Amino acid sequence: ASKIYVNSKAKTFKKLNCYSEIFQLDEDVSKERVISLIEKLNNDSLVHGILLQLPLPSHLDAYDFLSKINPLKDVDGFHPENLGLLFQGTPRFIPCTPLGCIEILEYYKIDVKSKHVVVIGRSNIVGKPIMSLLSQPFKKGNATVTICHSYTKDLSKYTMSADIIICAVGKPNLINGNMIKDGCIILDVGINRINDSSEKGYHIVGDVDYDSVIDKSHSITPVPGGVGPMTIS
Ligand code: NAP
């Protein structure tokens, strides 16, 4: 998934005539080496944005690095200062995937005000910021948000009452037609690679069983082609 994302970002930069550079480090890279690269980029006035592609190899902790990125170049919005600003209701950089989701809702004139939004997944990059954004008293907020995770008992109890479901887990078929109410709107954030016998050897699906919800739901973002491209954009 990371490779697909990095390549798509680089291609998009090129298309937009913007300069970008990929620093592909070895899997066993040291913490010091990553920090020194971040510091170099922090101090380079020609660099306006730094994206640390996650996840990292298991010996590294993302938070050791995200907090080292200059908050003014932290265009992913993962620095504690930027996350704090977002949770405070005065966002500077909004993480790309939540922002992409909000743009989709806005484009299709889906007002979340007073709606029940069920967010499944509580990561710092998707679930938590989207929960914060949609529940705050912003023009595009004021929803009642429920956040579910792996310890949620009886997930369908929550999804059945959702006007909007935003699913960011990474488990194919987690949500099916029996778990949603009629007219539900679904943003499927999940990206799952399924091996198959095609030339490529795999295909990509989301977390939602698309075929089983398509007749019952009001609308659903497809995977691939929905939230993913919006994240890049
Ligand atoms: P993550 O950090 O692994 O978080 C996954 C979340 O799902 C966790 O909060 C986990 O709960 C929860 N979860 C796991 N099993 C569950 C279950 N059975 N029922 C309910 N919740 C469950 O993942 P992430 O980085 O947020 O990414 C999630 C998915 O979105 C992945 O497939 C990723 O590839 C995709 N993604 C897509 C985009 C895009 O642009 N389309 C961008 C980012 C990520 P706990 O907290 O209890 O462990």
Coordinates of N, CA and C and ligand atoms in Angstrom, one line a residue:
A1 N 0.8 -1.2 0.0 CA 0.0 0.0 0.0 C 0.9 1.3 0.0
S2 N 2.0 1.2 0.8 CA 2.8 2.4 0.9 C 3.5 2.7 -0.5
K3 N 3.9 1.6 -1.1 CA 4.6 1.9 -2.4 C 3.6 2.5 -3.4
I4 N 2.4 1.9 -3.4 CA 1.4 2.5 -4.3 C 1.1 3.9 -4.0
Y5 N 1.0 4.3 -2.8 CA 0.8 5.6 -2.4 C 1.9 6.6 -2.7
V6 N 3.2 6.1 -2.4 CA 4.3 7.0 -2.7 C 4.4 7.3 -4.2
N7 N 4.3 6.2 -5.0 CA 4.3 6.4 -6.4 C 3.2 7.3 -6.9
S8 N 2.0 7.1 -6.4 CA 0.9 8.0 -6.9 C 1.2 9.5 -6.5
K9 N 1.7 9.7 -5.3 CA 2.0 11.0 -4.9 C 3.0 11.7 -5.8
A10 N 4.1 10.9 -6.1 CA 5.2 11.4 -6.9 C 4.6 11.8 -8.3
K11 N 3.8 10.9 -8.9 CA 3.2 11.1 -10.2 C 2.4 12.4 -10.2
T12 N 1.6 12.5 -9.1 CA 0.7 13.7 -9.0 C 1.5 15.0 -8.9
F13 N 2.6 14.9 -8.1 CA 3.4 16.1 -8.0 C 4.0 16.5 -9.4
K14 N 4.4 15.5 -10.2 CA 5.0 15.7 -11.5 C 3.9 16.4 -12.4
K15 N 2.7 15.8 -12.3 CA 1.6 16.3 -13.2 C 1.3 17.8 -12.8
L16 N 1.5 18.1 -11.6 CA 1.2 19.5 -11.1 C 2.4 20.4 -11.3
N17 N 3.5 19.8 -11.8 CA 4.7 20.6 -12.0 C 5.3 21.1 -10.7
C18 N 5.2 20.3 -9.7 CA 5.8 20.6 -8.4 C 7.0 19.6 -8.2
Y19 N 8.0 20.1 -7.5 CA 9.1 19.3 -7.2 C 8.9 18.4 -6.0
S20 N 9.2 17.1 -6.2 CA 9.2 16.3 -5.0 C 10.4 15.3 -5.0
E21 N 10.8 14.8 -3.9 CA 11.9 13.9 -3.9 C 11.5 12.7 -2.9
I22 N 11.9 11.5 -3.3 CA 11.6 10.4 -2.4 C 12.9 9.9 -1.8
F23 N 12.9 9.8 -0.5 CA 14.1 9.3 0.2 C 13.8 7.8 0.7
Q24 N 14.2 6.9 -0.1 CA 13.9 5.5 0.2 C 15.0 5.0 1.1
L25 N 14.8 4.8 2.4 CA 15.8 4.4 3.3 C 15.8 2.8 3.5
D26 N 16.9 2.3 3.9 CA 16.9 0.8 4.1 C 16.0 0.4 5.3
E27 N 15.5 -0.8 5.2 CA 14.6 -1.2 6.2 C 15.2 -1.2 7.6
D28 N 16.5 -1.5 7.7 CA 17.1 -1.5 9.0 C 17.8 -0.2 9.4
V29 N 17.3 0.9 8.8 CA 17.9 2.2 9.0 C 17.8 2.6 10.5
S30 N 18.8 3.4 11.0 CA 18.8 3.7 12.4 C 17.9 4.9 12.6
K31 N 17.5 5.1 13.9 CA 16.6 6.2 14.3 C 17.4 7.5 14.0
E32 N 18.7 7.5 14.3 CA 19.5 8.7 14.2 C 19.6 9.2 12.7
R33 N 19.7 8.2 11.8 CA 19.7 8.5 10.4 C 18.4 9.2 9.9
V34 N 17.3 8.7 10.4 CA 16.0 9.2 10.0 C 15.9 10.6 10.5
I35 N 16.3 10.8 11.8 CA 16.1 12.1 12.4 C 17.1 13.1 11.7
S36 N 18.3 12.7 11.4 CA 19.2 13.7 10.7 C 18.6 14.0 9.3
L37 N 18.0 13.1 8.7 CA 17.4 13.5 7.4 C 16.2 14.5 7.6
I38 N 15.4 14.2 8.6 CA 14.3 15.1 8.8 C 14.8 16.5 9.2
E39 N 15.9 16.6 10.0 CA 16.4 17.9 10.4 C 17.0 18.6 9.1
K40 N 17.6 17.8 8.2 CA 18.2 18.4 7.0 C 17.0 19.1 6.2
L41 N 15.9 18.3 6.1 CA 14.8 18.8 5.3 C 14.1 20.0 6.0
N42 N 14.0 19.9 7.4 CA 13.5 21.0 8.1 C 14.2 22.3 7.8
N43 N 15.6 22.2 7.7 CA 16.4 23.4 7.5 C 16.6 23.8 6.0
D44 N 16.0 23.0 5.1 CA 16.1 23.4 3.7 C 14.9 24.3 3.3
S45 N 15.3 25.5 3.0 CA 14.2 26.5 2.7 C 13.4 26.2 1.4
L46 N 14.0 25.3 0.5 CA 13.3 24.9 -0.7 C 12.3 23.8 -0.5
V47 N 12.3 23.2 0.7 CA 11.4 22.2 1.0 C 10.2 22.8 1.9
H48 N 9.0 22.6 1.3 CA 7.9 23.2 2.0 C 7.0 22.2 2.8
G49 N 7.2 20.9 2.4 CA 6.4 19.9 3.1 C 7.2 18.6 3.2
I50 N 7.0 17.9 4.3 CA 7.7 16.7 4.6 C 6.6 15.6 4.9
L51 N 6.6 14.5 4.2 CA 5.7 13.4 4.5 C 6.5 12.2 4.9
L52 N 6.3 11.7 6.1 CA 6.9 10.5 6.5 C 5.9 9.4 6.2
Q53 N 6.3 8.5 5.3 CA 5.3 7.5 4.9 C 5.3 6.4 5.9
L54 N 4.1 6.1 6.4 CA 3.8 5.1 7.4 C 3.2 3.9 6.8
P55 N 3.3 2.7 7.3 CA 4.0 2.4 8.6 C 5.5 2.3 8.4
L56 N 6.2 2.4 9.6 CA 7.6 2.2 9.6 C 8.0 0.8 9.9
P57 N 9.2 0.4 9.7 CA 9.7 -0.9 10.1 C 9.5 -1.1 11.7
S58 N 9.4 -2.3 12.1 CA 8.9 -2.5 13.5 C 9.9 -1.9 14.6
H59 N 11.2 -1.8 14.2 CA 12.2 -1.3 15.3 C 12.1 0.2 15.4
L60 N 11.3 0.9 14.6 CA 11.1 2.4 14.7 C 9.7 2.8 15.2
D61 N 9.7 3.8 16.0 CA 8.4 4.3 16.5 C 8.1 5.6 15.8
A62 N 7.0 5.6 15.0 CA 6.6 6.8 14.2 C 6.7 8.1 15.0
Y63 N 6.2 8.0 16.3 CA 6.1 9.3 17.1 C 7.5 9.9 17.4
D64 N 8.5 9.1 17.4 CA 9.9 9.7 17.6 C 10.2 10.6 16.4
F65 N 9.6 10.4 15.3 CA 10.0 11.2 14.1 C 8.9 12.3 13.8
L66 N 7.6 11.9 13.9 CA 6.6 12.9 13.6 C 6.8 14.1 14.4
S67 N 7.2 14.0 15.7 CA 7.4 15.2 16.5 C 8.6 16.0 16.2
K68 N 9.5 15.4 15.3 CA 10.7 16.1 14.9 C 10.5 16.9 13.6
I69 N 9.4 16.6 12.9 CA 9.2 17.4 11.7 C 8.8 18.8 12.1
N70 N 9.3 19.8 11.4 CA 8.9 21.2 11.6 C 7.4 21.3 11.5
P71 N 6.6 21.7 12.5 CA 5.2 21.7 12.4 C 4.7 22.5 11.2
L72 N 5.5 23.5 10.8 CA 5.0 24.3 9.6 C 5.2 23.6 8.3
K73 N 6.0 22.5 8.3 CA 6.2 21.7 7.1 C 5.5 20.3 7.2
D74 N 4.8 20.1 8.3 CA 4.1 18.9 8.6 C 2.8 18.8 7.9
V75 N 2.8 18.7 6.6 CA 1.6 18.8 5.8 C 0.6 17.7 6.0
D76 N 1.1 16.6 6.6 CA 0.2 15.5 6.9 C -0.6 15.8 8.2
G77 N -0.1 16.8 9.0 CA -0.8 17.1 10.2 C -0.7 16.1 11.3
F78 N 0.4 15.4 11.4 CA 0.5 14.4 12.4 C 1.4 14.9 13.6
H79 N 2.1 16.0 13.5 CA 2.8 16.5 14.6 C 1.9 16.8 15.8
P80 N 2.3 16.6 17.0 CA 1.5 16.8 18.2 C 0.9 18.2 18.2
E81 N 1.7 19.2 17.7 CA 1.2 20.6 17.7 C 0.0 20.7 16.8
N82 N 0.1 20.1 15.6 CA -0.9 20.2 14.6 C -2.2 19.4 15.0
L83 N -1.9 18.2 15.6 CA -3.1 17.4 16.1 C -3.8 18.2 17.2
G84 N -3.0 18.8 18.1 CA -3.6 19.6 19.2 C -4.4 20.7 18.6
L85 N -3.9 21.4 17.6 CA -4.7 22.5 17.0 C -6.0 22.0 16.4
L86 N -5.9 20.9 15.8 CA -7.1 20.3 15.2 C -8.1 19.9 16.3
F87 N -7.7 19.3 17.3 CA -8.6 18.9 18.4 C -9.1 20.1 19.1
Q88 N -8.4 21.2 19.1 CA -8.8 22.4 19.8 C -9.8 23.2 18.9
G89 N -9.9 22.8 17.7 CA -10.9 23.4 16.8 C -10.3 24.6 15.9
T90 N -9.0 24.6 15.9 CA -8.3 25.7 15.1 C -7.3 25.0 14.2
P91 N -7.7 24.1 13.3 CA -6.7 23.3 12.5 C -5.8 24.1 11.7
R92 N -4.5 23.6 11.6 CA -3.6 24.2 10.6 C -3.5 23.3 9.4
F93 N -2.9 22.1 9.6 CA -2.9 21.1 8.5 C -3.8 20.0 9.0
I94 N -4.8 19.6 8.1 CA -5.7 18.5 8.4 C -5.2 17.3 7.7
P95 N -5.1 16.2 8.5 CA -4.6 14.9 7.8 C -5.3 14.6 6.5
C96 N -4.6 14.1 5.6 CA -5.1 14.0 4.2 C -6.4 13.2 4.0
T97 N -6.4 12.0 4.7 CA -7.5 11.1 4.5 C -8.8 11.6 5.1
P98 N -8.7 12.1 6.3 CA -10.0 12.8 6.9 C -10.4 14.0 6.0
L99 N -9.4 14.7 5.5 CA -9.8 15.9 4.7 C -10.4 15.4 3.4
G100 N -9.9 14.3 2.8 CA -10.5 13.8 1.6 C -11.9 13.3 1.8
C101 N -12.1 12.7 3.0 CA -13.5 12.2 3.3 C -14.5 13.4 3.4
I102 N -14.0 14.5 4.0 CA -14.8 15.7 4.2 C -15.1 16.3 2.9
E103 N -14.1 16.4 2.0 CA -14.3 16.9 0.7 C -15.4 16.1 -0.1
I104 N -15.3 14.8 0.0 CA -16.3 13.9 -0.7 C -17.7 14.3 -0.2
L105 N -17.9 14.4 1.2 CA -19.2 14.7 1.7 C -19.7 16.0 1.2
E106 N -18.7 17.0 1.2 CA -19.1 18.3 0.8 C -19.5 18.4 -0.7
Y107 N -18.7 17.7 -1.5 CA -18.9 17.7 -3.0 C -20.3 17.1 -3.3
Y108 N -20.7 16.1 -2.5 CA -22.0 15.5 -2.8 C -23.1 16.1 -2.0
K109 N -22.8 17.2 -1.4 CA -23.8 18.0 -0.6 C -24.4 17.2 0.5
I110 N -23.6 16.4 1.2 CA -24.1 15.5 2.3 C -23.7 16.3 3.6
D111 N -24.8 16.8 4.2 CA -24.6 17.6 5.4 C -24.6 16.7 6.6
V112 N -23.5 16.7 7.4 CA -23.4 15.8 8.5 C -24.1 16.3 9.8
K113 N -24.5 17.6 9.7 CA -25.1 18.2 10.9 C -26.3 17.4 11.5
S114 N -26.2 17.1 12.8 CA -27.2 16.3 13.5 C -27.3 14.9 13.1
K115 N -26.5 14.4 12.1 CA -26.5 13.0 11.7 C -25.7 12.2 12.7
H116 N -26.0 10.9 12.7 CA -25.2 10.0 13.5 C -24.1 9.3 12.5
V117 N -22.9 9.7 12.8 CA -21.8 9.2 12.0 C -21.1 8.1 12.9
V118 N -20.9 6.9 12.3 CA -20.1 5.9 13.0 C -18.8 5.7 12.3
V119 N -17.7 6.0 13.1 CA -16.4 5.9 12.5 C -15.8 4.6 13.1
I120 N -15.4 3.7 12.2 CA -14.8 2.4 12.7 C -13.3 2.5 12.5
G121 N -12.6 2.4 13.5 CA -11.1 2.6 13.5 C -10.7 3.8 14.2
R122 N -9.7 3.8 15.1 CA -9.4 5.0 15.9 C -7.9 5.3 15.8
S123 N -7.4 5.2 14.6 CA -6.0 5.5 14.4 C -5.8 7.0 14.4
N124 N -4.6 7.5 14.7 CA -4.3 8.9 14.7 C -4.3 9.5 13.3
I125 N -4.2 8.7 12.3 CA -4.2 9.3 10.9 C -5.6 9.3 10.3
V126 N -6.5 8.5 10.7 CA -7.8 8.5 10.1 C -8.9 8.7 11.1
G127 N -9.1 7.6 11.9 CA -10.3 7.6 12.8 C -10.4 8.8 13.8
K128 N -9.3 9.0 14.5 CA -9.4 10.1 15.6 C -9.6 11.5 15.0
P129 N -8.8 11.9 13.9 CA -9.0 13.2 13.4 C -10.4 13.4 12.7
I130 N -10.9 12.3 12.1 CA -12.2 12.5 11.5 C -13.3 12.6 12.5
M131 N -13.1 11.8 13.6 CA -14.1 11.9 14.7 C -14.1 13.3 15.3
S132 N -12.9 13.9 15.4 CA -12.8 15.3 15.9 C -13.5 16.3 15.0
L133 N -13.1 16.2 13.7 CA -13.6 17.2 12.8 C -15.1 17.2 12.6
L134 N -15.7 16.0 12.5 CA -17.1 15.9 12.2 C -17.9 16.3 13.5
S135 N -17.3 16.1 14.7 CA -18.1 16.4 15.9 C -18.0 17.9 16.3
Q136 N -17.1 18.6 15.8 CA -16.9 20.0 16.2 C -17.9 21.0 15.6
P137 N -18.0 22.1 16.3 CA -19.0 23.1 15.7 C -18.5 23.8 14.5
F138 N -18.0 23.1 13.5 CA -17.6 23.7 12.2 C -18.8 23.6 11.3
K139 N -18.7 24.4 10.2 CA -19.8 24.4 9.2 C -20.0 23.0 8.7
K140 N -18.9 22.3 8.5 CA -19.0 20.9 8.0 C -19.0 19.9 9.1
G141 N -19.3 20.3 10.3 CA -19.3 19.4 11.5 C -20.7 19.3 12.1
N142 N -20.7 19.3 13.5 CA -21.9 19.2 14.2 C -22.7 17.8 14.1
A143 N -21.9 16.8 13.8 CA -22.5 15.5 13.7 C -22.4 14.9 15.1
T144 N -23.2 13.9 15.4 CA -23.0 13.0 16.6 C -22.2 11.8 16.2
V145 N -21.0 11.7 16.7 CA -20.0 10.7 16.2 C -19.8 9.6 17.3
T146 N -19.9 8.4 16.8 CA -19.6 7.2 17.6 C -18.3 6.6 17.0
I147 N -17.3 6.3 17.9 CA -16.1 5.7 17.4 C -16.0 4.3 17.8
C148 N -15.8 3.4 16.9 CA -15.7 1.9 17.2 C -14.3 1.4 17.0
H149 N -13.9 0.4 17.6 CA -12.6 -0.2 17.5 C -12.6 -1.7 17.8
S150 N -11.4 -2.3 17.9 CA -11.4 -3.7 18.0 C -12.0 -4.3 19.3
Y151 N -12.2 -3.4 20.3 CA -12.9 -3.8 21.6 C -14.3 -3.5 21.6
T152 N -14.9 -3.0 20.5 CA -16.3 -2.7 20.4 C -17.1 -4.0 20.4
K153 N -18.0 -4.1 21.3 CA -18.8 -5.3 21.3 C -20.0 -5.1 20.4
D154 N -20.3 -6.0 19.6 CA -21.5 -6.0 18.7 C -21.5 -4.7 17.8
L155 N -20.5 -4.7 16.9 CA -20.4 -3.6 16.0 C -21.7 -3.2 15.3
S156 N -22.4 -4.3 14.9 CA -23.6 -4.0 14.1 C -24.7 -3.2 14.9
K157 N -24.6 -3.2 16.2 CA -25.5 -2.4 17.0 C -25.3 -0.9 16.7
Y158 N -24.1 -0.6 16.5 CA -23.8 0.8 16.1 C -24.0 1.1 14.7
T159 N -23.5 0.2 13.8 CA -23.6 0.5 12.4 C -25.1 0.6 11.9
M160 N -26.0 -0.2 12.6 CA -27.4 -0.2 12.2 C -28.1 1.1 12.5
S161 N -27.5 1.9 13.4 CA -28.1 3.2 13.7 C -27.4 4.4 13.0
A162 N -26.4 4.0 12.1 CA -25.6 5.1 11.5 C -26.3 5.7 10.3
D163 N -26.3 7.0 10.2 CA -26.7 7.6 8.9 C -25.5 7.6 8.0
I164 N -24.3 7.7 8.5 CA -23.1 7.7 7.7 C -22.1 6.8 8.4
I165 N -21.5 5.9 7.7 CA -20.4 5.0 8.2 C -19.1 5.4 7.6
I166 N -18.1 5.6 8.4 CA -16.7 5.8 7.8 C -15.9 4.6 8.4
C167 N -15.5 3.8 7.5 CA -14.8 2.5 7.9 C -13.3 2.6 7.6
A168 N -12.4 2.6 8.6 CA -11.0 2.6 8.3 C -10.3 1.6 9.2
V169 N -10.4 0.3 8.8 CA -9.9 -0.8 9.7 C -8.8 -1.6 9.0
G170 N -9.1 -2.0 7.7 CA -8.1 -2.9 7.0 C -8.5 -4.3 7.1
K171 N -9.8 -4.6 7.1 CA -10.3 -5.9 7.1 C -11.4 -6.1 6.1
P172 N -11.2 -6.9 5.0 CA -12.2 -7.0 4.0 C -13.5 -7.6 4.5
N173 N -14.6 -7.1 4.0 CA -15.9 -7.7 4.4 C -16.3 -7.4 5.8
L174 N -15.7 -6.5 6.5 CA -16.0 -6.2 7.9 C -17.5 -5.8 8.0
I175 N -17.9 -5.0 7.0 CA -19.3 -4.5 7.0 C -20.1 -5.1 5.8
N176 N -21.2 -5.6 6.1 CA -22.1 -6.1 5.0 C -23.5 -5.6 5.1
G177 N -24.3 -5.9 4.1 CA -25.6 -5.4 4.0 C -26.5 -5.6 5.2
N178 N -26.3 -6.6 6.0 CA -27.1 -6.9 7.2 C -26.8 -6.0 8.3
M179 N -25.7 -5.2 8.2 CA -25.2 -4.4 9.3 C -25.5 -2.9 9.1
I180 N -26.3 -2.6 8.0 CA -26.5 -1.2 7.8 C -28.0 -0.9 7.7
K181 N -28.4 0.3 8.0 CA -29.8 0.6 7.8 C -30.1 1.2 6.3
D182 N -31.3 1.1 5.9 CA -31.6 1.6 4.5 C -31.2 3.1 4.4
G183 N -30.6 3.4 3.3 CA -30.2 4.8 3.0 C -28.9 5.3 3.6
C184 N -28.2 4.4 4.2 CA -26.9 4.7 4.9 C -25.9 5.2 3.8
I185 N -25.1 6.1 4.2 CA -24.0 6.6 3.3 C -22.7 6.0 3.9
I186 N -21.9 5.5 3.0 CA -20.7 4.8 3.4 C -19.4 5.3 2.8
L187 N -18.5 5.7 3.6 CA -17.1 6.0 3.1 C -16.2 4.9 3.5
D188 N -15.8 4.2 2.5 CA -14.9 3.0 2.7 C -13.5 3.4 2.6
V189 N -12.8 3.5 3.7 CA -11.4 4.0 3.7 C -10.4 2.8 3.6
G190 N -10.8 1.6 3.9 CA -9.9 0.5 4.0 C -9.3 0.1 2.6
I191 N -8.1 -0.4 2.7 CA -7.4 -0.8 1.5 C -6.8 -2.2 1.8
N192 N -7.3 -3.2 1.2 CA -6.9 -4.6 1.4 C -6.5 -5.2 0.1
R193 N -5.4 -5.9 0.2 CA -4.9 -6.6 -1.0 C -5.3 -8.0 -1.0
I194 N -6.0 -8.5 -2.0 CA -6.4 -9.9 -2.1 C -5.7 -10.6 -3.2
N195 N -5.0 -11.6 -2.9 CA -4.3 -12.3 -3.9 C -5.2 -13.1 -4.8
D196 N -4.9 -13.1 -6.1 CA -5.8 -13.8 -7.1 C -5.0 -14.3 -8.2
S197 N -5.7 -14.9 -9.2 CA -4.9 -15.5 -10.3 C -4.8 -14.5 -11.5
S198 N -5.1 -13.3 -11.3 CA -4.9 -12.3 -12.4 C -3.4 -12.1 -12.7
E199 N -3.2 -11.4 -13.8 CA -1.8 -11.1 -14.3 C -1.0 -10.4 -13.2
K200 N -1.7 -9.5 -12.5 CA -1.1 -8.7 -11.4 C -0.9 -9.6 -10.2
G201 N -1.7 -10.6 -10.0 CA -1.6 -11.5 -8.9 C -2.4 -11.0 -7.7
Y202 N -3.1 -9.9 -7.8 CA -3.9 -9.4 -6.6 C -4.9 -8.4 -7.1
H203 N -5.9 -8.1 -6.3 CA -6.7 -6.9 -6.5 C -7.0 -6.3 -5.1
I204 N -7.5 -5.0 -5.2 CA -7.7 -4.3 -4.0 C -9.2 -4.2 -3.6
V205 N -9.5 -4.4 -2.4 CA -10.9 -4.2 -1.9 C -10.8 -3.3 -0.7
G206 N -12.0 -2.8 -0.3 CA -12.1 -2.0 0.9 C -12.5 -2.9 2.1
D207 N -13.1 -2.3 3.1 CA -13.5 -3.0 4.3 C -15.0 -3.4 4.2
V208 N -15.7 -2.8 3.2 CA -17.1 -3.1 3.1 C -17.4 -4.0 1.9
D209 N -18.3 -4.9 2.2 CA -18.7 -5.9 1.1 C -19.6 -5.1 0.2
Y210 N -19.0 -4.5 -0.8 CA -19.7 -3.6 -1.7 C -21.0 -4.1 -2.3
D211 N -20.9 -5.4 -2.8 CA -22.1 -5.9 -3.5 C -23.2 -6.1 -2.6
S212 N -22.9 -6.4 -1.3 CA -24.1 -6.7 -0.4 C -24.7 -5.4 0.2
V213 N -24.0 -4.3 0.1 CA -24.6 -3.0 0.6 C -25.1 -2.1 -0.5
I214 N -24.7 -2.4 -1.8 CA -25.0 -1.4 -2.8 C -26.5 -1.1 -3.0
D215 N -27.4 -2.1 -2.8 CA -28.8 -1.8 -3.0 C -29.4 -1.1 -1.8
K216 N -28.9 -1.4 -0.6 CA -29.5 -0.9 0.6 C -29.0 0.5 1.0
S217 N -27.7 0.8 0.6 CA -27.1 2.1 1.0 C -27.6 3.2 0.0
H218 N -27.5 4.4 0.5 CA -27.8 5.6 -0.3 C -26.6 5.7 -1.3
S219 N -25.4 5.6 -0.8 CA -24.2 5.7 -1.7 C -23.0 5.2 -0.9
I220 N -22.0 4.8 -1.7 CA -20.8 4.2 -1.1 C -19.6 4.6 -2.0
T221 N -18.5 4.9 -1.3 CA -17.2 5.2 -2.1 C -16.6 3.9 -2.5
P222 N -16.2 3.7 -3.8 CA -15.6 2.5 -4.2 C -14.2 2.3 -3.8
V223 N -13.7 1.1 -3.7 CA -12.3 0.9 -3.5 C -11.8 -0.1 -4.6
P224 N -10.9 0.2 -5.4 CA -10.1 1.5 -5.5 C -11.0 2.6 -6.1
G225 N -10.5 3.8 -6.0 CA -11.1 4.9 -6.7 C -11.9 5.9 -5.9
G226 N -12.1 5.6 -4.6 CA -12.9 6.6 -3.8 C -12.0 7.5 -2.9
V227 N -11.9 7.0 -1.6 CA -11.1 7.9 -0.7 C -9.6 7.9 -1.0
G228 N -9.1 6.9 -1.6 CA -7.6 6.8 -1.9 C -7.2 8.0 -2.8
P229 N -7.8 8.2 -4.0 CA -7.4 9.3 -4.8 C -7.6 10.7 -4.1
M230 N -8.7 10.8 -3.3 CA -8.9 12.0 -2.6 C -7.8 12.3 -1.6
T231 N -7.3 11.3 -1.0 CA -6.2 11.4 0.0 C -5.0 12.1 -0.7
I232 N -4.7 11.6 -1.9 CA -3.5 12.1 -2.6 C -3.8 13.5 -3.1
S233 N -5.0 13.8 -3.5 CA -5.4 15.1 -4.0 C -5.4 16.1 -2.9
Ligands
NAP1 P1 -4.7 1.1 12.0 O1 -3.8 2.1 12.6 O2 -4.2 -0.3 11.9 O3 -6.1 1.1 12.7 C1 -7.1 0.2 12.5 C2 -8.2 0.4 13.5 O4 -9.2 -0.6 13.2 C3 -7.8 0.3 14.9 O5 -8.3 1.4 15.7 C4 -8.4 -1.0 15.4 O6 -8.8 -1.1 16.7 C5 -9.6 -1.1 14.5 N1 -10.1 -2.4 14.3 C6 -9.4 -3.6 14.0 N2 -10.2 -4.6 14.0 C7 -11.4 -4.2 14.2 C8 -12.7 -4.8 14.2 N3 -12.9 -6.1 14.0 N4 -13.8 -4.0 14.5 C9 -13.7 -2.7 14.7 N5 -12.5 -2.0 14.6 C10 -11.4 -2.8 14.4 O7 -5.1 1.5 10.5 P2 -5.1 2.9 9.7 O8 -3.8 3.3 9.4 O9 -6.1 3.8 10.3 O10 -5.8 2.3 8.3 C11 -7.0 1.6 8.3 C12 -7.3 1.1 6.9 O11 -7.4 2.3 6.1 C13 -6.1 0.3 6.3 O12 -6.7 -0.6 5.4 C14 -5.3 1.3 5.5 O13 -4.6 0.8 4.4 C15 -6.5 2.2 5.0 N6 -6.1 3.6 4.7 C16 -6.6 4.1 3.6 C17 -6.3 5.4 3.2 C18 -6.9 5.9 2.0 O14 -6.5 7.0 1.6 N7 -7.9 5.3 1.4 C19 -5.5 6.2 4.0 C20 -5.0 5.6 5.2 C21 -5.3 4.3 5.6 P3 -7.7 -1.0 17.9 O15 -7.4 0.5 18.0 O16 -8.5 -1.5 19.1 O17 -6.6 -1.8 17.6

